[in-house]
CSV table of C-alpha atoms in Angstrom, one decimal:
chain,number,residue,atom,x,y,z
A,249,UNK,CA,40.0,-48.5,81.4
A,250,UNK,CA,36.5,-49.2,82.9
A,251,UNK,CA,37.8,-51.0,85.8
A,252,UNK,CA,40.4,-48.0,86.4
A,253,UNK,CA,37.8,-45.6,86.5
A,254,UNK,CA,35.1,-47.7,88.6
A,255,UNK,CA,37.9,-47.9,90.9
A,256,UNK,CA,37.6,-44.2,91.5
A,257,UNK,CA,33.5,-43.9,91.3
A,258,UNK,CA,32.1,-47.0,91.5
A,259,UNK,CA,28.5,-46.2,91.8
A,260,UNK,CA,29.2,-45.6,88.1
A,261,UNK,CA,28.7,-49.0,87.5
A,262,UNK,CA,25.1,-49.2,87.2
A,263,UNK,CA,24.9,-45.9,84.8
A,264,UNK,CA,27.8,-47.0,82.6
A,265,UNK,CA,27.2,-51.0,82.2
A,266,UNK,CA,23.8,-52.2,83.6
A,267,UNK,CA,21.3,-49.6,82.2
A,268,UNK,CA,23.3,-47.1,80.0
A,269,UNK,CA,22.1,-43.5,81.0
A,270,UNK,CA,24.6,-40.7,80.0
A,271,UNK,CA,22.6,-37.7,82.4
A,272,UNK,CA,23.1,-40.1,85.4
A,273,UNK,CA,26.9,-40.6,84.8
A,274,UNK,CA,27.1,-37.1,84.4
A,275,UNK,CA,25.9,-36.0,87.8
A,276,UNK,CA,27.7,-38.8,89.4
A,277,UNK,CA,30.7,-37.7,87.9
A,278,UNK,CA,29.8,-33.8,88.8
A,279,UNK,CA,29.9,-35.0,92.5
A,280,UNK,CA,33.8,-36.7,92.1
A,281,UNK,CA,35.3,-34.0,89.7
A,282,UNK,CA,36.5,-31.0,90.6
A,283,UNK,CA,33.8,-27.9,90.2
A,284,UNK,CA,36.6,-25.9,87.2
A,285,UNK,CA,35.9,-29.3,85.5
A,286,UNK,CA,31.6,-29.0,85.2
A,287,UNK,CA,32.1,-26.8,81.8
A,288,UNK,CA,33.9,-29.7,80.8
A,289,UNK,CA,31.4,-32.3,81.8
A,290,UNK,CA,28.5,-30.7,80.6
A,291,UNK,CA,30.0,-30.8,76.7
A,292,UNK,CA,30.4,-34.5,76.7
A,293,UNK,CA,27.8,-36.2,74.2
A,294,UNK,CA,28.5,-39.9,75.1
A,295,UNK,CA,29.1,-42.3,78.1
A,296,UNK,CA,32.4,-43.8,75.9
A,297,UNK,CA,33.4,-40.1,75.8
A,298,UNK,CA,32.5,-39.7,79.5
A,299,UNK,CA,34.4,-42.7,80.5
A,300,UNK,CA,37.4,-41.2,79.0
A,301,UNK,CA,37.3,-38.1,80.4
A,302,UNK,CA,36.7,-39.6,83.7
A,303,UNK,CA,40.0,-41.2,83.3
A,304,UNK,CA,41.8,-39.0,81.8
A,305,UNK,CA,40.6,-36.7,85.1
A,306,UNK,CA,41.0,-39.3,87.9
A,307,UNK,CA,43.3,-42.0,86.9
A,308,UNK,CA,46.3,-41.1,84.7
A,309,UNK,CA,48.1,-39.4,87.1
A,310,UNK,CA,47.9,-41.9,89.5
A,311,UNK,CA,49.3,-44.9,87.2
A,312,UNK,CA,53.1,-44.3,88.5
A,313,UNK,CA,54.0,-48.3,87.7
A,314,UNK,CA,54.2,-49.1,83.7
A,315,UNK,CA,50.7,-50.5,83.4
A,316,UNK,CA,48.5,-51.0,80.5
A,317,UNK,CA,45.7,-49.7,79.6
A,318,UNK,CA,43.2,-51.9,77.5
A,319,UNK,CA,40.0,-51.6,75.8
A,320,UNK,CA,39.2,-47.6,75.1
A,321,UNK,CA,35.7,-46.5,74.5
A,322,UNK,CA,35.3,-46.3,70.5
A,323,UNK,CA,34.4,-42.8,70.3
A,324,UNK,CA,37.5,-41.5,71.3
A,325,UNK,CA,39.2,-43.9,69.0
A,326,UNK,CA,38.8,-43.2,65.6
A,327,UNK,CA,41.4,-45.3,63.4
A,328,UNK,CA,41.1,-48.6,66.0
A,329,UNK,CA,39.1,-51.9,65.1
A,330,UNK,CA,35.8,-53.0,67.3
A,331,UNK,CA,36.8,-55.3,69.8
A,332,UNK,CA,36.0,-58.5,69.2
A,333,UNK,CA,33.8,-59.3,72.5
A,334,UNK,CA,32.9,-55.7,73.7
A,335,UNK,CA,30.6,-53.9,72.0
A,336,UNK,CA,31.4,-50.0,72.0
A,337,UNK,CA,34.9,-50.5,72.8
A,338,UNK,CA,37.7,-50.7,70.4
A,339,UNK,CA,41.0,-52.8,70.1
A,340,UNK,CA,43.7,-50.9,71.9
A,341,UNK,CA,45.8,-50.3,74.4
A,342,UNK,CA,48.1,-47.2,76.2
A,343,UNK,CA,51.3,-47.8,78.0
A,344,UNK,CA,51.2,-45.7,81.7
A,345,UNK,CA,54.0,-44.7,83.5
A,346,UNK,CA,55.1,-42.1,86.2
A,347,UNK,CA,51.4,-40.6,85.7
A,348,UNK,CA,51.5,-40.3,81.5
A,349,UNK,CA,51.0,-42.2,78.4
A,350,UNK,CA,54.4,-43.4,76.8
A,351,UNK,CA,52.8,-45.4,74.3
A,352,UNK,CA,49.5,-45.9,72.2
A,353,UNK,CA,48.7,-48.8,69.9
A,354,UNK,CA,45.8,-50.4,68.3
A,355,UNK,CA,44.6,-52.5,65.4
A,356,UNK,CA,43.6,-50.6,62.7
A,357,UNK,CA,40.0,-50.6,61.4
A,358,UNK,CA,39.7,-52.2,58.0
A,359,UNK,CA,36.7,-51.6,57.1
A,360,UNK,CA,35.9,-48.7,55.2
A,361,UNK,CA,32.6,-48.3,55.3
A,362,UNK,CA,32.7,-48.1,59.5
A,363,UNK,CA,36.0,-46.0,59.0
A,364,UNK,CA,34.0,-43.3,57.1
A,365,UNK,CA,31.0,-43.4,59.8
A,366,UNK,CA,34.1,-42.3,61.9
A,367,UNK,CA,35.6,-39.8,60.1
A,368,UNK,CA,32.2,-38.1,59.2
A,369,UNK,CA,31.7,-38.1,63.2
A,370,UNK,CA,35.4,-36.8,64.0
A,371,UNK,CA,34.7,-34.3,61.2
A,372,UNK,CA,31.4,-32.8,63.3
A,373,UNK,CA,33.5,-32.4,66.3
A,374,UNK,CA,36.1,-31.0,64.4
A,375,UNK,CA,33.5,-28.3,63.2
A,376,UNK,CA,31.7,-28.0,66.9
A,377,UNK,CA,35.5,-26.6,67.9
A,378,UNK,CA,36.9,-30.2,69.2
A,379,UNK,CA,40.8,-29.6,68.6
A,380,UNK,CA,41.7,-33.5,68.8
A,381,UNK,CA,39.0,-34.6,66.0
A,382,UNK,CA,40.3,-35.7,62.7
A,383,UNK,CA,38.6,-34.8,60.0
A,384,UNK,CA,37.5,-37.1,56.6
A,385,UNK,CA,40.9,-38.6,55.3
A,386,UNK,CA,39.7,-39.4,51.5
A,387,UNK,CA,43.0,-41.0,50.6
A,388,UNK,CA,43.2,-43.5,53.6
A,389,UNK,CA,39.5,-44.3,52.5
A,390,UNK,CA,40.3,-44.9,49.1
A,391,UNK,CA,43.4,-47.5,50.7
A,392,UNK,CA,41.0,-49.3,52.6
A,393,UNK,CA,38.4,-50.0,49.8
A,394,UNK,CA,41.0,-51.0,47.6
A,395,UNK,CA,42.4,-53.4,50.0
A,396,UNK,CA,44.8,-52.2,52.1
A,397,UNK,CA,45.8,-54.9,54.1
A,398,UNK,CA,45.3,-55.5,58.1
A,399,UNK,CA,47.8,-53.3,60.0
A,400,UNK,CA,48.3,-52.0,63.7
A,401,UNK,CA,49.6,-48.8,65.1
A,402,UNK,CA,51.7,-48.0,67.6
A,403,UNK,CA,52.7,-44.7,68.9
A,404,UNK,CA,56.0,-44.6,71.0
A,405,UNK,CA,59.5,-42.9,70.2
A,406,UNK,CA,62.3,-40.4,71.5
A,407,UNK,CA,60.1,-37.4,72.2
A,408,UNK,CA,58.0,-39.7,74.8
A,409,UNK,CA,61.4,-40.8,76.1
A,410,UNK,CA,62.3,-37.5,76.4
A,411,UNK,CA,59.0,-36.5,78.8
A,412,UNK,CA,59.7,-39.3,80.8
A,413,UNK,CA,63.7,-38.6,81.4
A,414,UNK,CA,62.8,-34.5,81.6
A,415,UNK,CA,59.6,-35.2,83.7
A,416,UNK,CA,57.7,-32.8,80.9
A,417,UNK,CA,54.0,-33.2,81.7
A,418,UNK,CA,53.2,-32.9,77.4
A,419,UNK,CA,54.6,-33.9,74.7
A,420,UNK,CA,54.5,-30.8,73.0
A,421,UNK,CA,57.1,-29.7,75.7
A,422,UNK,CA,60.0,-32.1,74.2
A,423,UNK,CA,58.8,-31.5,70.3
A,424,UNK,CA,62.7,-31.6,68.8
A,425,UNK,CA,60.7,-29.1,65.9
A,426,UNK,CA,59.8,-25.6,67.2
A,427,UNK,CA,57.4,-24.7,64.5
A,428,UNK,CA,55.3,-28.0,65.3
A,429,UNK,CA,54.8,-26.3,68.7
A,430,UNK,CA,51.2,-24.4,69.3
């Protein structure tokens, strides 16, 4: 993902990877984005959450050929394992095509004590009006310090079929269940 969006602004570099500084990234990032986006910008507490946002904003659309997507910023990655070798980045991977994500998967975080770090952070955004947080999953915590073994996710199925073959931008759009529909 880094590479993908240094691609787009690559005096990023410097602010992202050689001498972390989240204020700098930010104007850079002002200057690239479009101006309806600045509100945005501004909220962003983190340059893994940056990062994101910066691809979400610059580099999705343009990902027409299936290409993956690897190592996502751990803040917006909840449920996914460290990676082994890059600190503040987690284990996982999206699945691009025809400018959208078909598929997500990852390797789950086993460890409970980092798992409820997470969910305690998810559960602040949750509270600060962020409609993608999670909240604290006391049950999945209780699995993992009872020894629930390794596992992996992977998100891919019908409905992300169905955007592709319908060319529907979300995949609310192709939800077979009405009522799961905002």
């Amino acid at each position: 993902m880094t590479e993908l969006v240094l691609e787009k602004i690559p005096q990023l570099e410097s602010s992202l990877l050689e001498t972390p500084d989240l204020s700098a990234a930010k104007t850079m990032c002002a200057e690239i984005l479009s101006p309806k986006l600045h509100d945005d910008l501004s909220a962003i507490k983190s340059l893994g959450e940056l990062l994101n946002f910066c691809f979400e904003q610059l580099c999705e659309q343009d990902l027409q050929n299936p290409t993956f997507v690897i190592d996502y910023p751990i803040e917006v990655s909840p449920l996914a394992k460290p990676h082994r070798s890059k600190p503040g980045f987690v284990e996982r991977f999206e699945l691009f095509a025809t400018g959208r994500e078909l598929a997500n998967a990852f390797s789950e975080l086993t460890d409970p004590v980092d798992q409820r770090q997470r969910f305690l952070l998810q559960a602040e955004k949750k509270a600060a009006g962020d409609e993608e947080a999670c909240g604290v999953d006391e049950d999945y915590l209780f699995a993992l310090e009872n020894g629930l073994p390794p596992t992996a996710g992977l998100g891919i199925g019908i409905d992300r079929l169905a955007m592709l073959l319908t060319n529907s931008p979300s995949i609310r759009d192709v939800i077979a269940f009405p009522l799961l529909k905002p």
